[in-house]
Coordinates of C-alpha atoms and ligand atoms in Angstrom, one line a residue:
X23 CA 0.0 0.0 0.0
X24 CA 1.2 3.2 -0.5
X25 CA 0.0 4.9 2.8
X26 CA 3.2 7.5 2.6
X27 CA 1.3 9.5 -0.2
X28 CA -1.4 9.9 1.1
X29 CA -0.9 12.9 3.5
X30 CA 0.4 15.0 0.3
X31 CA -3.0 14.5 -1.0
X32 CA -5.1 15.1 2.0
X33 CA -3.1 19.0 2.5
X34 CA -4.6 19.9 -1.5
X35 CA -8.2 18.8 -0.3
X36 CA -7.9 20.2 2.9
X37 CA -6.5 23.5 1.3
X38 CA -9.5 23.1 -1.4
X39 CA -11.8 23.3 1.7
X40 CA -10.7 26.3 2.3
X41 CA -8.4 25.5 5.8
X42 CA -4.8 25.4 7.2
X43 CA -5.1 22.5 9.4
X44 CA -7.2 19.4 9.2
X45 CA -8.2 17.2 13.2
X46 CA -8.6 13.8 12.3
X47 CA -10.2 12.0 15.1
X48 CA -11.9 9.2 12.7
X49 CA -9.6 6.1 13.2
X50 CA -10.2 4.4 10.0
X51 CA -9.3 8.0 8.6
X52 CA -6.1 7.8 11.1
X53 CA -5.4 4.5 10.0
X54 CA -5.8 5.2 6.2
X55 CA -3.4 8.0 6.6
X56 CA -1.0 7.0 9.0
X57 CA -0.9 3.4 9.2
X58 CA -1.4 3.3 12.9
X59 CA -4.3 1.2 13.6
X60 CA -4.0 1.7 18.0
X61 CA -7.7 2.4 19.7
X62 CA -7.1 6.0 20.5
X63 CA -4.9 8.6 18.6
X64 CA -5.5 12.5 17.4
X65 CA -4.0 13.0 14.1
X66 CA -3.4 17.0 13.4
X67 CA -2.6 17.8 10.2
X68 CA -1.1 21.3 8.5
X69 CA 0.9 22.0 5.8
X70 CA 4.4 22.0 7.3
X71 CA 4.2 18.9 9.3
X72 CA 1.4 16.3 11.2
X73 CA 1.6 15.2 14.6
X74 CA -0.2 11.9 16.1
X75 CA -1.2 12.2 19.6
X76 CA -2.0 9.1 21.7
X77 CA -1.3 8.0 25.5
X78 CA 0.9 5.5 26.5
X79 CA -0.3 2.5 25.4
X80 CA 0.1 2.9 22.0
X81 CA 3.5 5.7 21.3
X82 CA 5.6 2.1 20.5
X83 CA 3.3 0.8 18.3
X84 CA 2.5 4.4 16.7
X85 CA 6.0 4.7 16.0
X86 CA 6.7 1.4 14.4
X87 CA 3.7 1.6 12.3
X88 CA 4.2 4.6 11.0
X89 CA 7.3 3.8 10.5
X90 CA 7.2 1.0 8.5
X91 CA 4.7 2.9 6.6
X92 CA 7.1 5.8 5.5
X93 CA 4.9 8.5 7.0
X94 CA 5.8 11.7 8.1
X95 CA 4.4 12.5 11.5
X96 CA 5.4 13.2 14.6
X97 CA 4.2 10.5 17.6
X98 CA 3.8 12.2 20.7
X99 CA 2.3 10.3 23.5
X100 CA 0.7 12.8 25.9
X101 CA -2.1 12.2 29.3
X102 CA -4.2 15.2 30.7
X103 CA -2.0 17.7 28.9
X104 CA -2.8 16.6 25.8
X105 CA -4.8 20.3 24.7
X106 CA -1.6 21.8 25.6
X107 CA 0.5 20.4 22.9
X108 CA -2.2 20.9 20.7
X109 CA -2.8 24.2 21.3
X110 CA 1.0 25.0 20.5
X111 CA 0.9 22.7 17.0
X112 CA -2.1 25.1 16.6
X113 CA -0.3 28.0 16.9
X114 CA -0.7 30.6 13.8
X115 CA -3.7 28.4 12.2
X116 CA -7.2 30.4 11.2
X117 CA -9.3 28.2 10.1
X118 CA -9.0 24.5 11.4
X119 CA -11.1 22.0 10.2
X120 CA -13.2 19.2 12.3
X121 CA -14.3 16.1 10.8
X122 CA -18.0 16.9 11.4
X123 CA -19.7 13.9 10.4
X124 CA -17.4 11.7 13.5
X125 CA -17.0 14.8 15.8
X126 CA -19.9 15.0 18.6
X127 CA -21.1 18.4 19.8
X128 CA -19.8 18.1 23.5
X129 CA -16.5 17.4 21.6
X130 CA -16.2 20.3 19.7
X131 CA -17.3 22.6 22.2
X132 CA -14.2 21.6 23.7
X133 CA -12.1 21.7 21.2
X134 CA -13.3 25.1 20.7
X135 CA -12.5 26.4 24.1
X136 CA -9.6 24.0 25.7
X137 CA -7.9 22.7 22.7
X138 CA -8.0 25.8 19.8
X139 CA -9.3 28.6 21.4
X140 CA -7.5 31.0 18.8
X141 CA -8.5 29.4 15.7
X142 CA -11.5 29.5 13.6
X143 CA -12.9 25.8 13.7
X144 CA -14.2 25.0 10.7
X145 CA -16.9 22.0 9.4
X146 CA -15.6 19.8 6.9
X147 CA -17.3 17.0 5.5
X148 CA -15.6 13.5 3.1
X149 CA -12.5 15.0 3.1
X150 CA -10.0 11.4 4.0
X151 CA -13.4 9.6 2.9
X152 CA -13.0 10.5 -1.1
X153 CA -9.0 10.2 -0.8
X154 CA -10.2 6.7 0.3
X155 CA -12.7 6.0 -2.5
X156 CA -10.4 5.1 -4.6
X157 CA -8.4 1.9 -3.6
X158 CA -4.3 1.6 -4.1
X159 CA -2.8 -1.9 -5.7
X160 CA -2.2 -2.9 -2.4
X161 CA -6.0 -2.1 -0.5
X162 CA -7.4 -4.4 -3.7
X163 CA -5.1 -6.8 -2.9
X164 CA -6.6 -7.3 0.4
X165 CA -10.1 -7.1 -0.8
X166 CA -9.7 -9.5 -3.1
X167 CA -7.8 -11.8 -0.6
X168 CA -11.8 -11.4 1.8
X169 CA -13.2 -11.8 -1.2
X170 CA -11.9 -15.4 -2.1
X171 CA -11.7 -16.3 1.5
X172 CA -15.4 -15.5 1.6
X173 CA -16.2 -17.5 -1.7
X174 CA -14.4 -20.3 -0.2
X175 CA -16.2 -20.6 3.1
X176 CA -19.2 -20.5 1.5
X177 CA -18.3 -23.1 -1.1
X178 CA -17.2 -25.7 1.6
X179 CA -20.3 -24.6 4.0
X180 CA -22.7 -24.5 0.9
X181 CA -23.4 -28.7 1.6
X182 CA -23.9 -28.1 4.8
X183 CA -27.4 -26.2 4.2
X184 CA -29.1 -29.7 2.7
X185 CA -28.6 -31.0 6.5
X186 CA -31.0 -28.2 7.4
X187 CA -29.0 -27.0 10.6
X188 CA -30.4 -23.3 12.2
X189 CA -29.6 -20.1 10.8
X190 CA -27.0 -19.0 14.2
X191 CA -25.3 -22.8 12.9
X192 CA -24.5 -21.1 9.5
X193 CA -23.8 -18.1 10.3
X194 CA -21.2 -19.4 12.6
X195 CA -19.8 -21.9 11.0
X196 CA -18.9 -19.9 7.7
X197 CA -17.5 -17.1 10.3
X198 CA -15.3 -20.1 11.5
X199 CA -14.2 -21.1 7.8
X200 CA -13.5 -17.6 7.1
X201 CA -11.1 -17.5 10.4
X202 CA -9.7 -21.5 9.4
X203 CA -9.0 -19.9 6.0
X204 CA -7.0 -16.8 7.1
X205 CA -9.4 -13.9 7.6
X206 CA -9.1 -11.6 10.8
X207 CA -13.0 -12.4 11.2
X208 CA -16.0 -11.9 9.8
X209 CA -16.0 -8.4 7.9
X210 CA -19.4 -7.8 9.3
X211 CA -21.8 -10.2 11.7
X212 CA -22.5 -12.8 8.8
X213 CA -26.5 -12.6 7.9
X214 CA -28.4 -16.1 7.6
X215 CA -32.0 -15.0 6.9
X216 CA -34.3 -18.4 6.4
X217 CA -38.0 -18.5 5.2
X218 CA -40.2 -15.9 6.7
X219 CA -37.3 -14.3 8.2
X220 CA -35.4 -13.7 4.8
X221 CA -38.2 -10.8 3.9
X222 CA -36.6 -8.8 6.6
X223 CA -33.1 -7.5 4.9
X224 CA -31.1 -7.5 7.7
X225 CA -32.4 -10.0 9.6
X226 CA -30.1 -11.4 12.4
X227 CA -29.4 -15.0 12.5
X228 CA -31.8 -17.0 14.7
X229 CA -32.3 -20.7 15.7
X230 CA -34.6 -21.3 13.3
X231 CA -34.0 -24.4 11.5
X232 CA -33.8 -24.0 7.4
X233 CA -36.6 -26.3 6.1
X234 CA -37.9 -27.4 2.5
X235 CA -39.2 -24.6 0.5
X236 CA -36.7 -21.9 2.4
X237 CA -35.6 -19.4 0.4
X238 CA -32.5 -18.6 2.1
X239 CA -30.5 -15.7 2.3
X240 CA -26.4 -15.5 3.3
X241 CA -24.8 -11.9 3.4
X242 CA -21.5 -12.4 4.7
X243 CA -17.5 -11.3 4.1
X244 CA -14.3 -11.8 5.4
X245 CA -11.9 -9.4 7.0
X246 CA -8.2 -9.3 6.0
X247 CA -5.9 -6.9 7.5
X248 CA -8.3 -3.9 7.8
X249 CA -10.1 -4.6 4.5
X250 CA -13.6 -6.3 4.3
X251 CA -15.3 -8.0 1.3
X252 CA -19.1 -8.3 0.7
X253 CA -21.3 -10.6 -0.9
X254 CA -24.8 -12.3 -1.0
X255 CA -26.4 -15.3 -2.0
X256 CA -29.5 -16.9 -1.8
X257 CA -31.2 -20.3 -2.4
X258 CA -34.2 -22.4 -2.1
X259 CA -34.1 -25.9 -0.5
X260 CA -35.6 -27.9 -2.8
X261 CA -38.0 -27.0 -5.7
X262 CA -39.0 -23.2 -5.5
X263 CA -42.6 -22.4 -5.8
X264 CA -42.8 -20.6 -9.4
X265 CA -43.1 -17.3 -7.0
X266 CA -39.8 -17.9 -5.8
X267 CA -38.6 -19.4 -8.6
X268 CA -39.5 -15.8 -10.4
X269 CA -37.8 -14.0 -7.6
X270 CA -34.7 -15.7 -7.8
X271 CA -34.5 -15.3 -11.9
X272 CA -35.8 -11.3 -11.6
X273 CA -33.0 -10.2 -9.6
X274 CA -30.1 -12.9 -10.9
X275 CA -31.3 -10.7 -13.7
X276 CA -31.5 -7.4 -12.4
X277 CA -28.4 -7.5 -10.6
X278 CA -26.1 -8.6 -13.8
X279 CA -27.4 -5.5 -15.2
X280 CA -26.3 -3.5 -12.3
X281 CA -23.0 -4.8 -12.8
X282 CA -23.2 -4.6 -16.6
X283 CA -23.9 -0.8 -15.9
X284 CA -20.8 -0.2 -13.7
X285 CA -18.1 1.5 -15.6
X286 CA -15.9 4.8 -14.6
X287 CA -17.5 8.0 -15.8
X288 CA -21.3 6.8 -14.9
X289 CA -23.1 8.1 -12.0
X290 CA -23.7 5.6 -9.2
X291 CA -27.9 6.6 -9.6
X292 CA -27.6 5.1 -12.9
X293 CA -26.2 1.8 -11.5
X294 CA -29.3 1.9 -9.1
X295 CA -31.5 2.7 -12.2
X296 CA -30.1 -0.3 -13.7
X297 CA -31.4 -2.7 -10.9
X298 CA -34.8 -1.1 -10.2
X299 CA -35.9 -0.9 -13.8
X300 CA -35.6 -4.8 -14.1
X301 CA -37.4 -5.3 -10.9
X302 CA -39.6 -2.6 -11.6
X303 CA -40.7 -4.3 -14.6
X304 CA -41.5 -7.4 -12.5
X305 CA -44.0 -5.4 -10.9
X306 CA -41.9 -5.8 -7.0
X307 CA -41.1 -2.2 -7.5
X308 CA -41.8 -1.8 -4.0
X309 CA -40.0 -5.0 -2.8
X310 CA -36.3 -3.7 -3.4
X311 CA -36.4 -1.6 0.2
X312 CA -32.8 0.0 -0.2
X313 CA -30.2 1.5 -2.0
X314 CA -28.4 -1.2 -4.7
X315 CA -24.7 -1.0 -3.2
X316 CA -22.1 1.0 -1.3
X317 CA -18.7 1.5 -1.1
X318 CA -15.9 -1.1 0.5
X319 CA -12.6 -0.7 2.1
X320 CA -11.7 -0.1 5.6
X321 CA -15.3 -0.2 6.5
X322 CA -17.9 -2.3 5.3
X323 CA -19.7 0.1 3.8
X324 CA -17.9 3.4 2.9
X325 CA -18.4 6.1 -0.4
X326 CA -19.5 6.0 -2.5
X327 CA -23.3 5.0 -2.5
X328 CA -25.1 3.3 -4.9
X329 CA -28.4 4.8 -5.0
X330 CA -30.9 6.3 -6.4
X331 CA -30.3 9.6 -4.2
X332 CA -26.6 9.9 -4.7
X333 CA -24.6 12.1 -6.2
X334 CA -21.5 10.1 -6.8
X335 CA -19.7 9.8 -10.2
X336 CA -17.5 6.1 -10.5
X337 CA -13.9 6.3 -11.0
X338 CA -11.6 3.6 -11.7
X339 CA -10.2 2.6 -8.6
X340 CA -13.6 2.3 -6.8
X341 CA -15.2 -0.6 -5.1
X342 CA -18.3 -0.8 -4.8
X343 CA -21.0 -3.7 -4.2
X344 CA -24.2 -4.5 -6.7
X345 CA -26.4 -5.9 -4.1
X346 CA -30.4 -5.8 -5.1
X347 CA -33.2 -7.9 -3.8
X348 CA -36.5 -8.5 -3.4
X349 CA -38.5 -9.1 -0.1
X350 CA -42.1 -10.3 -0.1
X351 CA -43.7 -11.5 3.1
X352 CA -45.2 -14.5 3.2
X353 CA -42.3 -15.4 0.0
X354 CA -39.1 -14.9 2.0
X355 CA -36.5 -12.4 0.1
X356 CA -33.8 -12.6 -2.2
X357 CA -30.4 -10.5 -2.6
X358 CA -27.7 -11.1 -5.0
X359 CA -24.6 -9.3 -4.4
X360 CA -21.1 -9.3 -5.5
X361 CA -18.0 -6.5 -5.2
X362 CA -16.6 -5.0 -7.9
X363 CA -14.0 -2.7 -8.8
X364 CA -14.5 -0.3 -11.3
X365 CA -12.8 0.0 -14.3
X366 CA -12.5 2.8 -17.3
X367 CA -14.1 -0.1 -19.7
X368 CA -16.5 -1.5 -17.2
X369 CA -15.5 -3.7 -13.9
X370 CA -13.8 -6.5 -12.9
X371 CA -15.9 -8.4 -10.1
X372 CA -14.2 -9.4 -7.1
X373 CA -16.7 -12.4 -5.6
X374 CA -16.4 -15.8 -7.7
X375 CA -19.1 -17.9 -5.8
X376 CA -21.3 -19.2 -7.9
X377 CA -24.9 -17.7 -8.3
X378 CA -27.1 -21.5 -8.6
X379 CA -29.8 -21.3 -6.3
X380 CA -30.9 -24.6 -5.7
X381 CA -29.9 -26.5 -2.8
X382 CA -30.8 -30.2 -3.1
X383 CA -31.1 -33.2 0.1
X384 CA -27.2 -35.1 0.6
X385 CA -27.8 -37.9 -3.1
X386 CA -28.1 -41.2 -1.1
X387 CA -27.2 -44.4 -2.3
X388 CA -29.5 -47.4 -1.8
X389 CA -27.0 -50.3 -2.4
X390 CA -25.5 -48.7 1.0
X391 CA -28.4 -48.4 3.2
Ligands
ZN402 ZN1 -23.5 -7.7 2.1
ZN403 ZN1 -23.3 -4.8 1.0

């Protein structure tokens, strides 16, 4: 990764927004820009140099992370008087920015009056999240390393479902394959949505048993080393009513045509468009509840938005799920989703597990029984 650049880049959007010093308190944002990946740290940033302020448990680790990530900042490890040495790495700014979207209100009233009581603080809003839209060769190495572990676990768990074991049984064993096959963890808690329960989108896993008929839903990806992957599938056990059958084929269908639409250069609502005009046409309009994808990277779900309110423009670089679905109660619900990163020409998707849907009972062979 190359972490060591990224601090030139933040002073031109920082400098764009109009300031002379940017607070990061965010620690994904710390992390992006510093490398340091400790539980507390204050990264101040200005044109002539950054300073990372944390307390004692973490100014060893600061300092070999940073480090070994080529960065130029200062570590100092500081207790009470921490406003003190911020106040003086303050000294001469006028307008400071404040990550407003992470920064609460009792916060900034105290940075206002302990911390930088000279300066002018200043809202700012995205400004480390679009640096980190766009994904270095070594943050898509890493997603595409959740990605496969992801598609494996399910591949070796995928048997499994004919044995009809409850939804918390799935959801932890794939967690465990994901773990057995090198991920940090789960990149979010794994979804296992089963019958009545996959109409709700984000159901939580239960210890409800999958049964014939199910339509079943698994939303699950792996963390590796900071960066998360994404996907969805979903199955029936056994044969589908034609209802479910017609779910399953409307947004297999709609989804490829998200992904078909994802190329640099289009806006992300026409992605979303994509989606919802297939299942529009079905008449389930109203079934796809939510946005068609996001953003992924250090979080699960980052910029930009796929939807039909956003304003975002795809740039190679990006990666960004195609995720719709439809949910009908008294049906179940069905999401297909894969990652994909974002190319001038189109996009090169990240998840490989395959998108059949039917889950059939373990073949048994008379001559043995
Ligand atoms: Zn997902
Ligand atoms: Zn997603």
């Amino acid at each position: 990764m190359e972490v060591a650049s990224r601090l030139a880049r933040l002073r031109t959007v920082v400098d764009e927004a109009g300031c002379d010093g940017l607070v990061v308190g965010h620690l994904t944002n710390v992390r992006y820009l510093t490398g340091f990946t400790g539980s507390a740290g204050l990264l101040l940033v200005r044109a002539e140099h950054a300073v990372l302020v944390t307390d004692g448990r973490y100014g060893e680790q600061a300092r070999e992370q940073i480090g070994d990530a080529g960065v130029e900042v200062d570590v100092v490890v500081a207790g009470a008087e921490r406003h003190e040495i911020a106040a003086a790495w303050a000294v001469g700014l006028r307008r400071l920015g404040l990550e407003a979207e992470h920064v609460s209100w009792a916060e900034q009233r105290r940075l206002a009056t302990d911390w930088f009581p000279d300066a002018e603080l200043v809202p700012t809003e995205g400004l480390v999240e679009r640096l980190r839209e766009h994904k270095d060769a070594g943050e898509l190495a890493r997603i595409e390393a959740a990605a496969a572990i992801a598609d494996e676990a399910l591949a070796r768990l995928r048997p499994r479902l004919a044995e009809r074991p409850t939804e918390r049984e799935v959801a932890a064993e794939l967690e465990a394959e994901m773990r057995r096959l090198g991920a940090d963890g789960p990149s979010f808690d794994t979804i296992v949505a089963s019958g009545p329960n996959a109409a709700r989108p984000h159901a939580r896993p239960t210890d409800r048993r999958l049964g014939e008929g199910d339509l079943v839903v698994i939303d699950a990806g792996a963390l590796v080393d900071g960066y998360h992957s994404d996907m969805t599938r979903s199955y029936v056990l056994g044969d589908p009513t034609p209802i479910q059958q017609r779910m399953l084929s409307v947004v297999t269908e709609a989804q490829a045509a998200g992904v078909a639409a994802v190329r640099a250069g289009v806006a992300a609502r026409d992605v979303d468009e994509a989606c919802r005009s297939v299942i529009a046409a079905a008449g389930w309009a109203d079934a796809f509840v939510h946005g068609t994808g996001h953003g992924v990277g250090l979080d699960i779900h980052e910029a930009p938005r796929v939807a039909a309110t956003s304003d975002a423009t795809l740039a190679a670089g990006h990666v960004v799920t195609v995720e719709p679905g439809v949910y009908l109660p008294g049906h179940g619900g069905v999401r297909v989703e894969d990652s994909v990163l974002v190319t001038t020409d189109g996009c090169r998707v990240l998840t490989h597990a395959p998108k059949s849907t039917t889950i059939r009972p373990p073949a048994t062979d008379p001559g043995t029984r």
